[in-house]
Amino acid sequence: NAGVTQTPKFQVLKTGQSMTLQCAQDMNHNSMYWYRQDPGMGLRLIYYSASEGTTDKGEVPNGYNVSRLNKREFSLRLESAAPSQTSVYFCASRTTEQFFGPGTRLTVL
Amino acid sequence: GQQLNQSPQSMFIQEGEDVSMNCTSSSIFNTWLWYKQDPGEGPVLLIALYKAGELTSNGRLTAQFGITRKDSFLNISASIPSDVGIYFCAGPELVIGTYKYIFGTGTRLKVLA
C-alpha cells in the first residue's frame, strides 16, 4: 500500500516549457487535491477533484490545468511554465482525513 | 475566505522542554487537523479533532479543539531532536461534493540538543 505517489521528484524547466506532474493513490479515495508550497508559506490549493470526472479551481489555479484520469490518478499540467511557478507541488487524497504525497520540487529558469 | 493564523511562527527550544502552539480561525470549523512536515517531505497527519472541546493524545502530542470551534492548540511534551519540522493546522471547508482544506502558515520548530 504505497499511499499517494508523485512523479517526478525533481524537475527543472525553462520558461515557456510545458510539463505534467503525475499523482496516483491506491487508497480508493474519491477526492484528490493539488497544492503548491512556497518558501516560508503554507499550502495553497491549486485545483481539486471531488470525484472521478470532476475538477474545480482552488485558490491559485492560474497557469495550471488538471485531469482526473480515473479514480486513482490526478495530473497537473503547466502549459507554459513561468519562474513564478517555481515551487514544491504536493498531491493529496482524502477520505475523512487528507493524506499527502512526497512532493515534486519544480524550478523554472 | 477563511484564514487560519498560527502562532508562534517559529520557535527554538531546548531538548526536553515542552512546546505549545496554537491556531485560530476567523470562522467556525467542524474539524481540526494537525500535520507535521519534515524537511523535504510532504505533510503527515498527526492528530484529527472532530468535536468541540475534544482533547486527543498521540504519544507525546496532545491537541485540543476549542469550545468556540475557532481555535485549537497542539502541545508536545519532552521535545526531542526529531520533533524538528513545520507544524500546520488545517480545517475543512465544505464545497460541492467534498471538502477543501484551509491551511495555516505553520509553526517552525527547532530543537537544540
GROMACS .gro file of N, CA, C and O in nm, chain A residues 5 18 41 46 49 61 63 65 69 82 85 88 90-92 94 99 104 106:
model
   76
    5THR      N    1   0.151   0.867  -0.439
    5THR     CA    2   0.281   0.874  -0.504
    5THR      C    3   0.282   0.987  -0.606
    5THR      O    4   0.178   1.016  -0.668
   18SER      N    5   0.658   2.310  -2.121
   18SER     CA    6   0.540   2.251  -2.058
   18SER      C    7   0.580   2.121  -1.991
   18SER      O    8   0.681   2.059  -2.026
   41MET      N    9   0.592   2.963   0.344
   41MET     CA   10   0.447   2.977   0.336
   41MET      C   11   0.378   2.844   0.357
   41MET      O   12   0.440   2.738   0.351
   46ILE      N   13  -0.440   2.454  -0.552
   46ILE     CA   14  -0.441   2.490  -0.693
   46ILE      C   15  -0.572   2.443  -0.758
   46ILE      O   16  -0.649   2.521  -0.813
   49SER      N   17  -1.036   1.771  -0.703
   49SER     CA   18  -1.132   1.685  -0.774
   49SER      C   19  -1.212   1.609  -0.670
   49SER      O   20  -1.158   1.530  -0.594
   61PRO      N   21  -0.537   2.887  -0.926
   61PRO     CA   22  -0.541   2.798  -1.042
   61PRO      C   23  -0.474   2.852  -1.169
   61PRO      O   24  -0.448   2.775  -1.263
   63GLY      N   25  -0.257   2.944  -1.469
   63GLY     CA   26  -0.135   2.886  -1.523
   63GLY      C   27  -0.129   2.735  -1.515
   63GLY      O   28  -0.029   2.675  -1.557
   65ASN      N   29  -0.354   2.343  -1.545
   65ASN     CA   30  -0.471   2.263  -1.581
   65ASN      C   31  -0.458   2.127  -1.514
   65ASN      O   32  -0.346   2.084  -1.481
   69LEU      N   33  -0.785   1.146  -1.444
   69LEU     CA   34  -0.783   1.042  -1.546
   69LEU      C   35  -0.873   0.924  -1.509
   69LEU      O   36  -0.936   0.863  -1.595
   82ALA      N   37   0.640   2.942  -1.600
   82ALA     CA   38   0.694   3.074  -1.567
   82ALA      C   39   0.775   3.065  -1.439
   82ALA      O   40   0.746   2.978  -1.354
   85GLN      N   41   0.621   2.999  -1.107
   85GLN     CA   42   0.570   2.866  -1.075
   85GLN      C   43   0.676   2.777  -1.011
   85GLN      O   44   0.649   2.659  -0.983
   88VAL      N   45   0.726   2.390  -0.461
   88VAL     CA   46   0.711   2.248  -0.433
   88VAL      C   47   0.564   2.214  -0.445
   88VAL      O   48   0.479   2.282  -0.386
   90PHE      N   49   0.250   1.950  -0.407
   90PHE     CA   50   0.203   1.833  -0.335
   90PHE      C   51   0.066   1.791  -0.385
   90PHE      O   52  -0.023   1.874  -0.405
   91CYS      N   53   0.054   1.661  -0.401
   91CYS     CA   54  -0.075   1.600  -0.430
   91CYS      C   55  -0.127   1.538  -0.302
   91CYS      O   56  -0.048   1.493  -0.215
   92ALA      N   57  -0.258   1.534  -0.284
   92ALA     CA   58  -0.318   1.473  -0.165
   92ALA      C   59  -0.447   1.405  -0.205
   92ALA      O   60  -0.508   1.437  -0.308
   94ARG      N   61  -0.815   1.212  -0.010
   94ARG     CA   62  -0.891   1.225   0.115
   94ARG      C   63  -1.002   1.123   0.126
   94ARG      O   64  -1.074   1.096   0.031
   99PHE      N   65  -0.435   1.288   0.304
   99PHE     CA   66  -0.302   1.229   0.304
   99PHE      C   67  -0.223   1.285   0.187
   99PHE      O   68  -0.275   1.297   0.076
  104THR      N   69   0.682   1.725  -0.549
  104THR     CA   70   0.768   1.746  -0.667
  104THR      C   71   0.827   1.884  -0.654
  104THR      O   72   0.755   1.983  -0.640
  106LEU      N   73   0.992   2.178  -0.826
  106LEU     CA   74   1.000   2.232  -0.962
  106LEU      C   75   1.070   2.366  -0.960
  106LEU      O   76   1.035   2.455  -0.882
   0.00000   0.00000   0.00000
